[in-house]
mmCIF file of C-alpha atoms in Angstrom:
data_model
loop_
_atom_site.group_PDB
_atom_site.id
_atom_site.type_symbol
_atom_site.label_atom_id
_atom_site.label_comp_id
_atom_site.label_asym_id
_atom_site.label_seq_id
_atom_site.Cartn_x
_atom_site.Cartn_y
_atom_site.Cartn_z
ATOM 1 C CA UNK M 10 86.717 76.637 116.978
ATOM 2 C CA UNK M 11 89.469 74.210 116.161
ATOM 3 C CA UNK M 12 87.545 72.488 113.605
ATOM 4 C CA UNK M 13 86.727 75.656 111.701
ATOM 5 C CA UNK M 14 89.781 76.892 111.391
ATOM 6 C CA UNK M 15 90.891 73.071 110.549
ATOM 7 C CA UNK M 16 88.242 73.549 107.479
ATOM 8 C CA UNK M 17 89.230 77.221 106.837
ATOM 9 C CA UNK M 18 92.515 76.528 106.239
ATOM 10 C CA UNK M 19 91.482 73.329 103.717
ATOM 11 C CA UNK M 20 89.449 75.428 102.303
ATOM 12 C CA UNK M 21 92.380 78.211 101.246
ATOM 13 C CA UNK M 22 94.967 75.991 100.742
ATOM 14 C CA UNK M 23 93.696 73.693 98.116
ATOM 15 C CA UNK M 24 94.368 76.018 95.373
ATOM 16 C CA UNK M 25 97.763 77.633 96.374
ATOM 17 C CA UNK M 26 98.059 73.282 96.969
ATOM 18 C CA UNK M 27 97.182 72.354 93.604
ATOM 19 C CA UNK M 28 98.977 75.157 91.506
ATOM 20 C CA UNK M 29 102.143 73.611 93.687
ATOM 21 C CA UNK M 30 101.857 70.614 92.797
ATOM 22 C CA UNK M 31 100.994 71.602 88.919
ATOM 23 C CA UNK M 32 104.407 73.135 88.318
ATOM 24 C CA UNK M 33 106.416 70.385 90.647
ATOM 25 C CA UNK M 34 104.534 67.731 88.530
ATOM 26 C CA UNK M 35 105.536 69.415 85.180
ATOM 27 C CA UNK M 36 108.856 69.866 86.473
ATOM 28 C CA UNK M 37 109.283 65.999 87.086
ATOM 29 C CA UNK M 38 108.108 64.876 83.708
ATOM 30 C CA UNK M 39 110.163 67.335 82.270
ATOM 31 C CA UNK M 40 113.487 65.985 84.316
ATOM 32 C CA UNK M 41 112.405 62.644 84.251
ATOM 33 C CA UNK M 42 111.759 62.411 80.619
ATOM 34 C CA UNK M 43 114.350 65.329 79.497
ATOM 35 C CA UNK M 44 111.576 67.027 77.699
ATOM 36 C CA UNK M 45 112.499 71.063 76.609
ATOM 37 C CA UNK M 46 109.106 72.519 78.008
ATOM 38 C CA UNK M 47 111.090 75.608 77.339
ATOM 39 C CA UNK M 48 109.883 76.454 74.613
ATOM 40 C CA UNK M 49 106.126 77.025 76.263
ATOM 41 C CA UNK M 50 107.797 79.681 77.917
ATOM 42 C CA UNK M 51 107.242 83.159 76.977
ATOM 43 C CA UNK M 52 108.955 84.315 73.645
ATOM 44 C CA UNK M 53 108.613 88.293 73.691
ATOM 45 C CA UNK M 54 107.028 89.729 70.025
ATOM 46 C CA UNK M 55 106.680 86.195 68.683
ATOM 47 C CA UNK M 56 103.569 84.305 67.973
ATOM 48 C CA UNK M 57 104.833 81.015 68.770
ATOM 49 C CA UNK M 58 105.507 82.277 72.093
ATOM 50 C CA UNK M 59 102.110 83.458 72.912
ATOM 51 C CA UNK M 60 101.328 80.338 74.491
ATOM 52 C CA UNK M 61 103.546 80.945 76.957
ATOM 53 C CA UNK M 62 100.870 83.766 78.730
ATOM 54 C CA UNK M 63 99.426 80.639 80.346
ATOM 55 C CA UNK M 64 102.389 78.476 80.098
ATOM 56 C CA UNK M 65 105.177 80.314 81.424
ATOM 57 C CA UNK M 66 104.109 79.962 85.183
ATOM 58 C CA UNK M 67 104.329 75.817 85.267
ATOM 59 C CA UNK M 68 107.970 75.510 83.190
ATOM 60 C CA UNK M 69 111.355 75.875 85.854
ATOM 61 C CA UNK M 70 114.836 75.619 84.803
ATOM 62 C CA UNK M 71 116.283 73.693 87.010
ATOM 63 C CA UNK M 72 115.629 72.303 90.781
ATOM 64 C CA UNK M 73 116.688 75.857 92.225
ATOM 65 C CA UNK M 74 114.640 78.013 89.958
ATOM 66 C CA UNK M 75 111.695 75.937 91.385
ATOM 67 C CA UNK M 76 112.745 75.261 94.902
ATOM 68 C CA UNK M 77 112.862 79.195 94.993
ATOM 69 C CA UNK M 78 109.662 79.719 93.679
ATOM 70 C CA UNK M 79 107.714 77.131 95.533
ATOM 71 C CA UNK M 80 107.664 78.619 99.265
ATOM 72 C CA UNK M 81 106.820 82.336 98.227
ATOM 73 C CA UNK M 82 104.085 81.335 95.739
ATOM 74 C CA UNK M 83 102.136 78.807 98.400
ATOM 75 C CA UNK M 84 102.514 81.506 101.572
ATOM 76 C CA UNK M 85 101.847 84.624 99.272
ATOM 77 C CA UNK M 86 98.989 82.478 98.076
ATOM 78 C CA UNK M 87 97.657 81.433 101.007
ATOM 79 C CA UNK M 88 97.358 84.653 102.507
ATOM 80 C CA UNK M 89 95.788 85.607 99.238
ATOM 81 C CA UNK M 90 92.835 83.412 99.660
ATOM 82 C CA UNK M 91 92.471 83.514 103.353
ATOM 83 C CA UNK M 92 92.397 87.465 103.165
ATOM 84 C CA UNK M 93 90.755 88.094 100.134
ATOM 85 C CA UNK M 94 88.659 84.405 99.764
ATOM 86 C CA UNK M 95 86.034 86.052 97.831
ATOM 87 C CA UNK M 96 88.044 88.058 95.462
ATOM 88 C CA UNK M 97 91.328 85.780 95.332
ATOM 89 C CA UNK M 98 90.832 83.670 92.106
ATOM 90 C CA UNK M 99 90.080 86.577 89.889
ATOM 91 C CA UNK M 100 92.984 88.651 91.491
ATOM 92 C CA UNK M 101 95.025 85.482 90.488
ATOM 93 C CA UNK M 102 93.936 84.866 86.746
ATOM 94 C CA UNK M 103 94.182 88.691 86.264
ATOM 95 C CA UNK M 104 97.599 89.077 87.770
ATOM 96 C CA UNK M 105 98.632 86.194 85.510
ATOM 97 C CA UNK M 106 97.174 87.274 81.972
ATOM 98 C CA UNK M 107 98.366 90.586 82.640
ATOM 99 C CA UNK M 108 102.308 90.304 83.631
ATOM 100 C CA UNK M 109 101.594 88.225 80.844
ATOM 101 C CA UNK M 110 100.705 89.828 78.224
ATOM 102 C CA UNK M 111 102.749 92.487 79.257
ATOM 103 C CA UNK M 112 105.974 90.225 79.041
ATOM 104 C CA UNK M 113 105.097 88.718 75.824
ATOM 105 C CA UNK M 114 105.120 92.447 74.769
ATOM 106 C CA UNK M 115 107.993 93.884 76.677
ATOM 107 C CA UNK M 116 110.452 91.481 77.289
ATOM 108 C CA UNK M 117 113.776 90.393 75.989
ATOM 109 C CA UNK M 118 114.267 88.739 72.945
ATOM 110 C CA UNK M 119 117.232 88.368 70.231
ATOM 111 C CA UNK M 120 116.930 87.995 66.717
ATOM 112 C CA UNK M 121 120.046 85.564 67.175
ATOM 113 C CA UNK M 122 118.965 83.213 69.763
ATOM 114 C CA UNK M 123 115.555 82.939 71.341
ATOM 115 C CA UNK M 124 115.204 84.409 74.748
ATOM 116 C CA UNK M 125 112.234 82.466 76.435
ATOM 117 C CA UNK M 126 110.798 83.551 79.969
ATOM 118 C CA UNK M 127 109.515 80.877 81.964
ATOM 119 C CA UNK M 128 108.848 80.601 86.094
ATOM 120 C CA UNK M 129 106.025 81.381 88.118
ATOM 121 C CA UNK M 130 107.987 84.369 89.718
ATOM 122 C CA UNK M 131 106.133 86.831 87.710
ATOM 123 C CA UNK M 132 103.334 85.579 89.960
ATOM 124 C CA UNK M 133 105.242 85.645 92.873
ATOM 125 C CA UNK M 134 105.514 89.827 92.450
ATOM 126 C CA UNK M 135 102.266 90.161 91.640
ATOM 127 C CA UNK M 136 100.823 88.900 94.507
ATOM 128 C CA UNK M 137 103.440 90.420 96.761
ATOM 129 C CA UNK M 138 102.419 93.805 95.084
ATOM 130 C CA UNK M 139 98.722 93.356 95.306
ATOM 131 C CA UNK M 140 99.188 92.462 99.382
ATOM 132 C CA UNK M 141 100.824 94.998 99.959
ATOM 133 C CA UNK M 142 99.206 98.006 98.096
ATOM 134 C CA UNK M 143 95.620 96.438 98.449
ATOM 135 C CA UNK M 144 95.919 96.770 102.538
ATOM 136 C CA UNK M 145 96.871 100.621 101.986
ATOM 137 C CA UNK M 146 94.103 101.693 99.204
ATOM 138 C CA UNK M 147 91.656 99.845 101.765
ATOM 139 C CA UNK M 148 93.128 101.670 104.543
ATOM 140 C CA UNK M 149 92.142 98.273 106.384
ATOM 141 C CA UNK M 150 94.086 98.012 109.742
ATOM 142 C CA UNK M 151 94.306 94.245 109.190
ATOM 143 C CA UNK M 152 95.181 94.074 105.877
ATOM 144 C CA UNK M 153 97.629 96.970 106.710
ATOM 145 C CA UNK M 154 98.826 94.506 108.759
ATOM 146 C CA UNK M 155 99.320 91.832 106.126
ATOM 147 C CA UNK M 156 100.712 94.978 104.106
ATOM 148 C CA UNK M 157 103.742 95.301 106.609
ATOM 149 C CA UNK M 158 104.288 91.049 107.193
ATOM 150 C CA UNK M 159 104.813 91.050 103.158
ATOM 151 C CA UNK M 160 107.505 93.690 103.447
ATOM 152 C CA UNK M 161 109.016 91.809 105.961
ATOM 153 C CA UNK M 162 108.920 88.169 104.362
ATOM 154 C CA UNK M 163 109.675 89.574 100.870
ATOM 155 C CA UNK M 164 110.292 92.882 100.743
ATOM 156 C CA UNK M 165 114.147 92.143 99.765
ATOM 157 C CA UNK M 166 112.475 90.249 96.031
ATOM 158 C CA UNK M 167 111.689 94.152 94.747
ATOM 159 C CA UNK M 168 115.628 94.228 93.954
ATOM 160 C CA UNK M 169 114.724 91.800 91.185
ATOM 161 C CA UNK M 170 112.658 93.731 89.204
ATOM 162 C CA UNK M 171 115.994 95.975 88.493
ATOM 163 C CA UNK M 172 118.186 94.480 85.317
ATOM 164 C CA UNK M 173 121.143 93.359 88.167
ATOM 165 C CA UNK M 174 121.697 89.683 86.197
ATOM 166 C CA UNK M 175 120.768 89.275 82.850
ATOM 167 C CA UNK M 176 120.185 85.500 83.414
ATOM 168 C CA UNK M 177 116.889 86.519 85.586
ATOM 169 C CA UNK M 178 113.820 87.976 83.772
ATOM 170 C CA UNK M 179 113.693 91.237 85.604
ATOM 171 C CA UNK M 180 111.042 92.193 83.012
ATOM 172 C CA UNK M 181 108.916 89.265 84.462
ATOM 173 C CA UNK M 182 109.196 90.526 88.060
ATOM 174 C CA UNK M 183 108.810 94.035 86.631
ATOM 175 C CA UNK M 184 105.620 93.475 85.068
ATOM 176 C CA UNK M 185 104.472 91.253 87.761
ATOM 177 C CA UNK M 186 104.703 93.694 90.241
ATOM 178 C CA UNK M 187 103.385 96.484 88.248
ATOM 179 C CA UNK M 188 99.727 93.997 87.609
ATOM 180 C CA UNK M 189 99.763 93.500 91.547
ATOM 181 C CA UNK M 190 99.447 97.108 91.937
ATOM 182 C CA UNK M 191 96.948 97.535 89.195
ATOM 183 C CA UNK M 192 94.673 94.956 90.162
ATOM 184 C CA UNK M 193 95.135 95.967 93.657
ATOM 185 C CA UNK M 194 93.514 99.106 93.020
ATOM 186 C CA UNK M 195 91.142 97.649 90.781
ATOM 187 C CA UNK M 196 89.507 96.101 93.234
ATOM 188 C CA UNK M 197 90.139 98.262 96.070
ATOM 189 C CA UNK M 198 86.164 98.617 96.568
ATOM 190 C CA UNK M 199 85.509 94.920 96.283
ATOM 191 C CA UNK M 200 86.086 92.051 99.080
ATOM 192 C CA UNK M 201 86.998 92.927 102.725
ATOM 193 C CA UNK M 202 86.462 97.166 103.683
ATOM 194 C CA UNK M 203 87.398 99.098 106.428
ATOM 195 C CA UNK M 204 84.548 98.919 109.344
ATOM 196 C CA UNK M 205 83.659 102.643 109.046
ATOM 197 C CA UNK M 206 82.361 103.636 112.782
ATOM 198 C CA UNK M 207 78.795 105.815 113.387
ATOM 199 C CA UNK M 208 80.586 108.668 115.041
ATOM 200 C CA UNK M 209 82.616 108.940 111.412
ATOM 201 C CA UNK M 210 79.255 109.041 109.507
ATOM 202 C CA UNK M 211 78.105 111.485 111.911
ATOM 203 C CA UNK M 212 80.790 113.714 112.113
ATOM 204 C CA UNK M 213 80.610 114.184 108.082
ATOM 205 C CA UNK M 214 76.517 114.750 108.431
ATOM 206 C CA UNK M 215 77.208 117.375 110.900
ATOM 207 C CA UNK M 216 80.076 119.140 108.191
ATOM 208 C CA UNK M 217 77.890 119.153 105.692
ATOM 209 C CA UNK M 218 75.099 120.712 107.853
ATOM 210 C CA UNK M 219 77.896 122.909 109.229
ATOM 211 C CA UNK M 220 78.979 124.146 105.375
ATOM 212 C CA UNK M 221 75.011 124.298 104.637
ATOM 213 C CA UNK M 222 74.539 126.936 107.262
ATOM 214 C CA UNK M 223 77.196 128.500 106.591
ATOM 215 C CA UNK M 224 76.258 129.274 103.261
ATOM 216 C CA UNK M 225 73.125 129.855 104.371
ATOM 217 C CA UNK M 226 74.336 132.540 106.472
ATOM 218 C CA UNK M 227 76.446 134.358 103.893
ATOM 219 C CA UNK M 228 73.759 134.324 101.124
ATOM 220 C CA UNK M 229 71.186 136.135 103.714
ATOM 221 C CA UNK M 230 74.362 138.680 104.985
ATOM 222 C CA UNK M 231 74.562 139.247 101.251
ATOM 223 C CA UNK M 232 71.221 139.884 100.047
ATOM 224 C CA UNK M 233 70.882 141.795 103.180
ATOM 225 C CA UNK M 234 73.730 144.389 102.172
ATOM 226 C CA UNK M 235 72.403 144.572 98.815
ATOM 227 C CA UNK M 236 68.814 145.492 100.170
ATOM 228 C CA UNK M 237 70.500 148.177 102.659
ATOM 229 C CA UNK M 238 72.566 149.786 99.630
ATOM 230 C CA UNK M 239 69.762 149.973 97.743
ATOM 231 C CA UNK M 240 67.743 151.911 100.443
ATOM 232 C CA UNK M 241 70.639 154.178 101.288
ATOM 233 C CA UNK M 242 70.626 155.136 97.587
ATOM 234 C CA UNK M 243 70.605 158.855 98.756
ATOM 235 C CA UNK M 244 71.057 161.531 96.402
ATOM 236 C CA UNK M 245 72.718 164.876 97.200
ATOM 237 C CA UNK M 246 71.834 168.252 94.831
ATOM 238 C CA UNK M 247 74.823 171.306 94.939
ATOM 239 C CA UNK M 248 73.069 174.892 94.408
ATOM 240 C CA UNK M 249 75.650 177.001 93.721
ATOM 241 C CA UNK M 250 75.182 181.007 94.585
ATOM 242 C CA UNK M 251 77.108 184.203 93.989
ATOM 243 C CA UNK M 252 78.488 185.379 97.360
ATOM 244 C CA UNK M 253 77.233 188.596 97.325
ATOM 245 C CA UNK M 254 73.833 186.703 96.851
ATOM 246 C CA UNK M 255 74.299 184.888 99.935
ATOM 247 C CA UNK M 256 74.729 187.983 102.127
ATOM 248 C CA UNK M 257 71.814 189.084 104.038
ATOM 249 C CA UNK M 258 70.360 192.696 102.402
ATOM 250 C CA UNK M 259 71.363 195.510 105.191
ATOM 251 C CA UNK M 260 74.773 193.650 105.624
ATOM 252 C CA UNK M 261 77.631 196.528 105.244
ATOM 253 C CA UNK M 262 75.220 199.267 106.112
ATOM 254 C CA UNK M 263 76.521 201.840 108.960
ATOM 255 C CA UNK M 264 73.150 202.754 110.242
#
């Protein structure tokens, strides 16, 4: 038992792992060797900064901006691929193209001065999002589970997808979270579903044959009142008569 879960949790954590130590790698060139990797960042509406779609995520600021981003994107990524192993890398790639995309479009930009967006926090929503919605769609008592531990790790990040400081890229954490939810009910029917029980299965067959009968019932009540008017179709004739006709012959005679 121990060495399967040893091998499980290799298993998930090499790619949560190696994105880590992508953007801490980029990061030290970029100190080390004072290199502006800003400028792969996301520029909103501009074609130079449509490399940053795939960019963006690696390039940090400072030692902060990373040191904040490094703990939420390896546990919200670990629980991505240990939950949802079979799903997890396309939930990634998609929740990454899409904030995006969706940044590059939306976001903040000044004809002045450049406004570039760079961090892997849009990630960080979107797989927040996604962990917590996809348990709920699923209606998955684990993963509802997983639903309410996210809340409780990170529930206090949603106040920065509101425009509080203009120095963060609420935009980014907007559109982040919004992707999360999309993909999560994307693919709500794909990777790990609710055990659904016999008695459940039965108790819809015996609805439906309930509803069947029952309409059953009403047609024949139906065509059976239509038959019975059809046979009480009775027909009544008036004869109308003078009143002295109506009178028996020797009526008013004295005799």
């Amino acid at each position: 038992m121990k060495n399967y879960l040893g091998k499980k949790f290799i298993q998930i954590s090499k790619y949560p792992f190696l994105f880590l130590l992508l953007i801490w790698i980029v990061f030290f060139i970029q100190t080390s060797y004072r290199f502006n990797f800003v400028k792969w960042g996301v520029l909103p509406r501009e074609t130079q900064g449509l490399p940053g779609i795939f960019t963006s995520v690696f390039i940090h600021g400072d030692l902060d901006h990373i040191l904040s981003n490094s703990f939420p994107i390896f546990i919200l990524g670990l629980m991505l691929f240990f939950f949802y192993s079979k799903i997890a890398r396309q939930v990634f790639v998609w929740i990454w193209l899409i904030s995006g995309i969706w940044l590059w479009i939306g976001g903040r930009n000044n004809p002045d001065y450049p406004i570039y967006h760079v961090g892997a926090s849009t990630l960080i929503y979107g797989l927040a999002t996604f962990l917590f919605f996809s348990g709920i769609f699923r209606k998955h008592l684990r993963l509802m589970v997983v639903s309410a531990l996210v809340v409780f790790l990170y529930g206090s990040i949603m106040w920065g997808i509101f425009p509080l400081k203009q120095e963060i890229s609420w935009e980014g954490h907007l559109f982040g979270a919004i992707a999360g939810l999309l993909v999560a009910f994307n693919f709500r029917k794909e990777g790990p579903q609710r055990f659904v029980y016999e008695w459940e299965n039965e108790t819809e067959t015996e609805a439906d044959v309930l509803e069947t009968e029952e309409e059953r019932d009403w047609k024949e009540i139906n065509d059976k009142n239509v038959v019975d008017n059809n046979h009480n179709d009775i027909k009544i004739n008036y004869i109308y008569k003078k009143f002295e006709d109506s009178l028996p012959k020797n009526f008013g005679d004295d005799n």
